[in-house]
Amino acid sequence: MKSLFNYIKEVVYAFVSLAKGLLLTLRYFVTIRKVNITEEYPNNRTTTISVKERFYGEVVLPHDENNEHKCTACTLCQIACPNNSIQIISKQIETEDGKKKRVLDKWVYHLDSCTLCYQCIDACPQDAIEMKNSFELSVYDRTKLIYQLNRPGSKLKEKPTVKEQQS
Amino acid sequence: MISMIEFTDITAWIHSLLLSVMTPTWTYIVELALSGVTALVVLLVCVIIMVYMERKVAGFMQLRWGPNRVGPYGIFQVIADVIKLLLKESFSPNRADKVMFNIAPALALCVSLMALAPISWAPGLTMWDTNIGILFITAISSMGVIGILMAGWSSNNKYSLIGAMRSGAQIVSYELSAGLSIVTAVALAGTLSTTGIIQSQADGWWILKGQIPAIIAFLIYVIASTAECNRAPFDLAEAESELTAGYHTEYAGMQFGIFYLNEYINMAIVSIIASTLFLGGWMPFHLPFDYPVVHTFNYIMDFIPTWMWFFGKMFLIIFFMMWFRWTFPRLRIDQLLKLEWKYLLPISIVNLLFAAVIIVLHWHL
């Protein structure tokens, strides 16, 4: 008799526990507008989407409002890069006072072979390059992944002289 | 009754129209073809709705949106998928039994479509109005495994074979308790004809009139029919985590599509049978009491057309089956057989006994 009672108890408990699970999914089903966790990505790219600042998306060379960057073409980043994603092409120019000077001509960045390891940014003595958290980088042709980071007509930002610093 | 166009008026009009242009023999043949095509088209439209519904229900229960890219709310997703399946190559492996491999999907579909014949769709609208409709359906629904077994055997693949054998064991087991639940409803109604069973529920559905045994029989029928359709949590024949895709591992293109279609057609048929037996098929919701308020209620319920009741109940039971699928984890094969032989079968036998007592003593309403 006790075993029969246990059998019935087992069946009733089974139905109760199944009903608990069913009620949970039913609650999700009817309150989907509140509990939904989907990021509707292409629709929310201007509104609710957020990517953390520390996300490594691509290397950029920031320019200020005068179209000046901080890269001195020292090629330390190119040396630091483990898979040759960076090509620094420099040129010789003559300054006003007759000195010859090596400046940046093209800062070529191969995003297709970059592993986003951050070593170029660590190596840079001028803090000229930065990592940006952009993520919409896909293109239809891999040749389009080769960027020239310095803008046309941009030049090296002059360091403030000692006099300017004092004043 | 309310004066509106009934389905019988339409069929009578088509019959007289056909008789006016051709001989009675040709009329008979054309009507046979017409009724078959109509039933198939209605069922295919239902399947398209069910596939979309399944994906939306799955999404909502898993806290996501489901398909929402193709068309508004993703309603054209199913059509896009069907076009993809139609355009794919139907490939058969080198060492498969080619003839069996290629006829297995068609055979599975044939067997499940045969169960459509005695179903009563609306008052007076039955393809084969026989007095053994439910017996025919129970005989046919246990044949559904033959296509699965053929597919698994002829694929010459161990995963397919294991899936097919599991499906065989499952259907042999669960056919018993599904049959016993059907017997309970048949004993309450006192007839095997689908039309007769529906008409016996004119003053209230059996789930309401048949006291507790009818409710238990309904629950057992829904569980057993979920297992017979090879749907989760009983989808051991597919078991994608263990057996790749089970019996249809080697199928591609529209041959796989037919198996997929077959699953949904089986689901639709099982839901129609459950609603016929326990929820009154196309019969409106009536209460079996004799008060003026109840009479008014019953009169108001008659205003809702019968096709709405029929498809409403069908999709309600389909929703139950989807709800189970997206809530419960899959059972192991020994748990599956234990559930049937240790729980469902003894309970349904005892339940049938109680139902018999209630019927003999006229305790049902």
Coordinates of C-alpha atoms in Angstrom, one line a residue, chain B residues 99-112 147-148 150-151 154 251-252 254-260 262:
Chain B
V99 CA 15.2 2.2 -54.4
M100 CA 14.2 2.0 -50.7
F101 CA 16.2 5.2 -50.0
N102 CA 14.2 7.2 -52.6
I103 CA 10.7 5.8 -51.9
A104 CA 11.0 6.1 -48.1
P105 CA 10.0 9.8 -47.8
A106 CA 7.1 9.4 -50.2
L107 CA 5.9 6.4 -48.3
A108 CA 6.1 8.2 -45.0
L109 CA 4.1 11.1 -46.5
C110 CA 1.5 8.7 -48.0
V111 CA 0.9 6.9 -44.7
S112 CA 0.4 10.1 -42.8
G147 CA 8.8 5.3 -43.7
I148 CA 11.2 6.2 -40.9
M150 CA 12.9 2.3 -44.3
A151 CA 14.9 5.5 -44.4
S154 CA 18.4 1.9 -46.5
Y251 CA 18.8 13.0 -46.9
A252 CA 19.2 16.4 -48.6
M254 CA 13.3 18.1 -51.0
Q255 CA 13.7 14.5 -49.7
F256 CA 14.6 15.9 -46.4
G257 CA 11.9 18.5 -46.9
I258 CA 9.3 15.8 -47.2
F259 CA 10.4 14.3 -43.9
Y260 CA 10.1 17.7 -42.3
N262 CA 5.7 14.8 -42.7

